[in-house]
Amino acid sequence: MGADILDTARGGGRTVSLTFDDGPNPADTLRLLTVLRRHRIAAVFLLCGGQVEAHPEVVRRIVADGHHLGNHSMHHDDMSTWSAERIEADLRETNEAIRRAVPAARVRYFRAPYGAWGATPAVAAALGMRPLGWRLAVGDWEPPGTDELVRRLLDGVTPGAVVLLHDGGGDRSQSVAAVDRVAPVLRARRWRFTLPAG
Ligand SMILES: [Zn+2]
């Protein structure tokens, strides 16, 4: 398992990987799942353990729909100054929460909250998770309005980009609406939605 931070979508040419952080968050995650199903997109959900414990049924829906999972820590702490031991305890606790929700779940990725990686990549890799970064973030945490998110996504996407979006951590209805609008536009421009390359 490599500890280098992956930020590339699988396949060559106009491929893009959508990744969603900070959930599960019932209101927006469930609507997002409907949107992804409508557009036949498989995505990665980077889950916070505290949210998983609160909403395990939403994690089961994510897995049932064929999406991949990542670990985004228990409580979204900045881990940049944490020791390897403290990081490992948090990452294990998060994975245990995910596996209580979905016993057979494979947790393929880890993403550090705030992208504050510190010592996390090597710890995540030792636990069998690939550190997953991104090439495009569109500031959907602001949130800037659905029209602006659509513009930033269409202007910012590059071949092979992993894209950071959010389904949790606040009202993410604009993120969900933007994905619903962007997907058919990109498809018409011959883009393919794939999972990350690693
Ligand atoms: Zn986050």
Coordinates of C-alpha atoms and ligand atoms in Angstrom, one line a residue:
M1 CA 0.0 0.0 0.0
G2 CA 1.6 3.3 -1.1
A3 CA 1.7 6.2 1.2
D4 CA 2.0 8.8 -1.5
I5 CA -1.1 10.9 -1.9
L6 CA -3.3 9.8 -4.8
D7 CA -5.1 12.5 -6.7
T8 CA -5.7 10.8 -10.1
A9 CA -8.8 9.3 -11.6
R10 CA -8.7 5.8 -13.2
G11 CA -8.4 5.6 -16.9
G12 CA -6.8 8.0 -19.4
G13 CA -8.1 11.1 -21.1
R14 CA -11.2 12.9 -19.9
T15 CA -11.8 11.1 -16.6
V16 CA -12.9 12.6 -13.4
S17 CA -13.4 11.1 -9.9
L18 CA -16.0 12.7 -7.6
T19 CA -15.3 12.4 -3.8
F20 CA -17.5 13.5 -1.0
D21 CA -16.3 14.4 2.5
D22 CA -17.7 14.8 6.0
G23 CA -20.8 12.6 5.8
P24 CA -22.9 10.7 6.3
N25 CA -25.4 13.5 6.5
P26 CA -28.9 12.1 5.9
A27 CA -30.6 15.1 4.3
D28 CA -28.0 15.7 1.6
T29 CA -26.3 12.3 1.4
L30 CA -29.6 10.5 0.5
R31 CA -30.5 13.1 -2.2
L32 CA -26.9 12.8 -3.5
L33 CA -27.3 9.1 -3.8
T34 CA -30.4 9.6 -5.9
V35 CA -28.5 12.0 -8.1
L36 CA -25.5 9.7 -8.5
R37 CA -27.8 6.8 -9.4
R38 CA -29.7 8.9 -12.0
H39 CA -26.4 9.7 -13.7
R40 CA -24.8 6.3 -13.1
I41 CA -21.8 7.7 -11.3
A42 CA -19.7 5.7 -8.8
A43 CA -18.1 8.0 -6.2
V44 CA -16.0 7.9 -3.0
F45 CA -17.5 8.9 0.3
L46 CA -14.9 9.9 3.0
L47 CA -16.8 9.3 6.2
C48 CA -16.4 10.8 9.7
G49 CA -16.7 8.2 12.4
G50 CA -19.0 10.3 14.6
Q51 CA -21.4 10.8 11.7
V52 CA -21.2 7.1 11.0
E53 CA -22.2 6.2 14.5
A54 CA -25.2 8.7 14.3
H55 CA -26.4 7.5 10.9
P56 CA -25.2 3.9 10.1
E57 CA -28.2 3.3 7.9
V58 CA -27.0 5.9 5.5
V59 CA -23.6 4.2 5.3
R60 CA -25.4 1.0 4.3
R61 CA -27.2 2.9 1.5
I62 CA -23.9 4.2 0.2
V63 CA -22.4 0.8 0.1
A64 CA -25.5 -0.8 -1.4
D65 CA -25.3 1.7 -4.2
G66 CA -21.8 0.5 -5.1
H67 CA -19.8 3.5 -4.0
H68 CA -16.4 3.2 -2.3
L69 CA -15.5 4.3 1.2
G70 CA -12.8 6.3 2.9
N71 CA -11.9 7.2 6.4
H72 CA -12.0 10.9 7.3
S73 CA -11.2 10.6 11.0
M74 CA -13.6 10.3 13.9
H75 CA -14.3 14.0 14.6
H76 CA -12.7 16.0 11.8
D77 CA -9.7 17.2 13.9
D78 CA -6.6 18.8 12.5
M79 CA -4.2 15.9 12.9
S80 CA -1.1 17.7 11.4
T81 CA 0.7 17.8 14.8
W82 CA -0.5 14.4 16.1
S83 CA 1.9 11.5 16.8
A84 CA 1.6 8.4 14.7
E85 CA 0.2 6.5 17.7
R86 CA -2.6 9.0 18.2
I87 CA -3.4 9.0 14.5
E88 CA -3.5 5.3 14.4
A89 CA -6.0 5.1 17.4
D90 CA -8.3 7.6 15.7
L91 CA -8.2 5.9 12.3
R92 CA -8.8 2.5 13.8
E93 CA -11.8 3.8 15.8
T94 CA -13.2 5.3 12.6
N95 CA -12.9 2.1 10.7
E96 CA -14.5 0.1 13.6
A97 CA -17.4 2.5 13.5
I98 CA -17.8 1.9 9.7
R99 CA -17.6 -1.8 10.1
R100 CA -20.2 -1.8 12.9
A101 CA -22.5 -0.1 10.3
V102 CA -21.4 -2.4 7.4
P103 CA -19.4 -5.4 8.7
A104 CA -18.0 -6.4 5.2
A105 CA -17.1 -2.8 4.3
R106 CA -13.8 -2.2 2.7
V107 CA -12.3 1.1 3.7
R108 CA -10.0 1.8 0.7
Y109 CA -8.9 5.4 1.3
F110 CA -8.0 8.0 4.0
R111 CA -8.2 11.7 3.6
A112 CA -6.9 14.0 6.3
P113 CA -9.3 16.7 7.5
Y114 CA -8.4 20.1 6.0
G115 CA -5.8 18.3 3.9
A116 CA -3.6 18.7 7.0
W117 CA -1.7 15.5 6.3
G118 CA 1.1 15.6 9.0
A119 CA 2.1 12.0 9.7
T120 CA -1.2 10.5 8.5
P121 CA -0.2 9.1 5.1
A122 CA 2.2 6.5 6.4
V123 CA -0.2 5.5 9.2
A124 CA -3.1 5.2 6.8
A125 CA -1.1 3.1 4.4
A126 CA 0.0 0.8 7.2
L127 CA -3.6 0.2 8.0
G128 CA -4.3 -0.6 4.3
M129 CA -5.8 2.7 3.2
R130 CA -4.5 4.8 0.4
P131 CA -4.2 8.5 1.2
L132 CA -6.6 10.3 -1.2
G133 CA -6.0 13.9 -2.1
W134 CA -7.6 16.0 -4.8
R135 CA -6.8 18.3 -7.7
L136 CA -9.9 20.4 -7.8
A137 CA -11.8 21.9 -4.8
V138 CA -14.6 24.3 -5.6
G139 CA -15.2 25.9 -2.2
D140 CA -18.6 24.2 -1.7
W141 CA -18.2 24.7 2.0
E142 CA -18.7 28.4 1.6
P143 CA -21.3 27.8 -0.1
P144 CA -21.2 30.1 -3.1
G145 CA -24.5 29.3 -4.8
T146 CA -25.3 26.4 -7.2
D147 CA -24.7 28.5 -10.3
E148 CA -21.2 29.4 -9.1
L149 CA -20.4 25.8 -8.1
V150 CA -21.4 24.6 -11.6
R151 CA -19.2 27.3 -13.1
R152 CA -16.2 26.4 -10.9
L153 CA -16.6 22.7 -11.7
L154 CA -16.9 23.1 -15.4
D155 CA -14.1 25.6 -15.6
G156 CA -11.8 23.8 -13.2
V157 CA -12.0 20.2 -14.2
T158 CA -8.9 18.7 -15.9
P159 CA -8.3 15.2 -17.3
G160 CA -7.7 12.7 -14.5
A161 CA -8.7 15.0 -11.7
V162 CA -10.0 13.8 -8.3
V163 CA -12.6 16.4 -7.3
L164 CA -13.3 17.3 -3.6
L165 CA -16.9 18.0 -2.7
H166 CA -18.9 17.7 0.5
D167 CA -22.1 15.9 1.5
G168 CA -21.7 16.7 5.2
G169 CA -20.5 19.4 7.6
G170 CA -23.4 21.7 6.9
D171 CA -26.2 22.3 4.4
R172 CA -24.8 20.7 1.2
S173 CA -27.9 21.1 -1.0
Q174 CA -26.0 23.3 -3.4
S175 CA -23.3 20.6 -3.9
V176 CA -26.0 18.0 -4.6
A177 CA -27.7 20.4 -7.1
A178 CA -24.4 21.2 -8.8
V179 CA -23.5 17.6 -9.4
D180 CA -27.0 17.0 -10.8
R181 CA -26.4 19.8 -13.3
V182 CA -22.8 19.2 -14.1
A183 CA -23.0 15.5 -14.8
P184 CA -24.9 15.6 -18.1
V185 CA -22.9 18.6 -19.3
L186 CA -19.6 16.7 -18.8
R187 CA -21.0 13.5 -20.3
A188 CA -22.0 15.5 -23.4
R189 CA -18.4 16.8 -23.6
R190 CA -17.2 13.1 -23.6
W191 CA -16.0 13.0 -20.0
R192 CA -16.2 9.8 -18.0
F193 CA -16.7 9.4 -14.3
T194 CA -14.4 6.9 -12.8
L195 CA -13.1 5.9 -9.3
P196 CA -9.6 7.0 -8.2
A197 CA -6.7 5.2 -9.9
G198 CA -5.3 3.5 -6.8
Ligands
ZN1 ZN -13.5 17.2 5.8

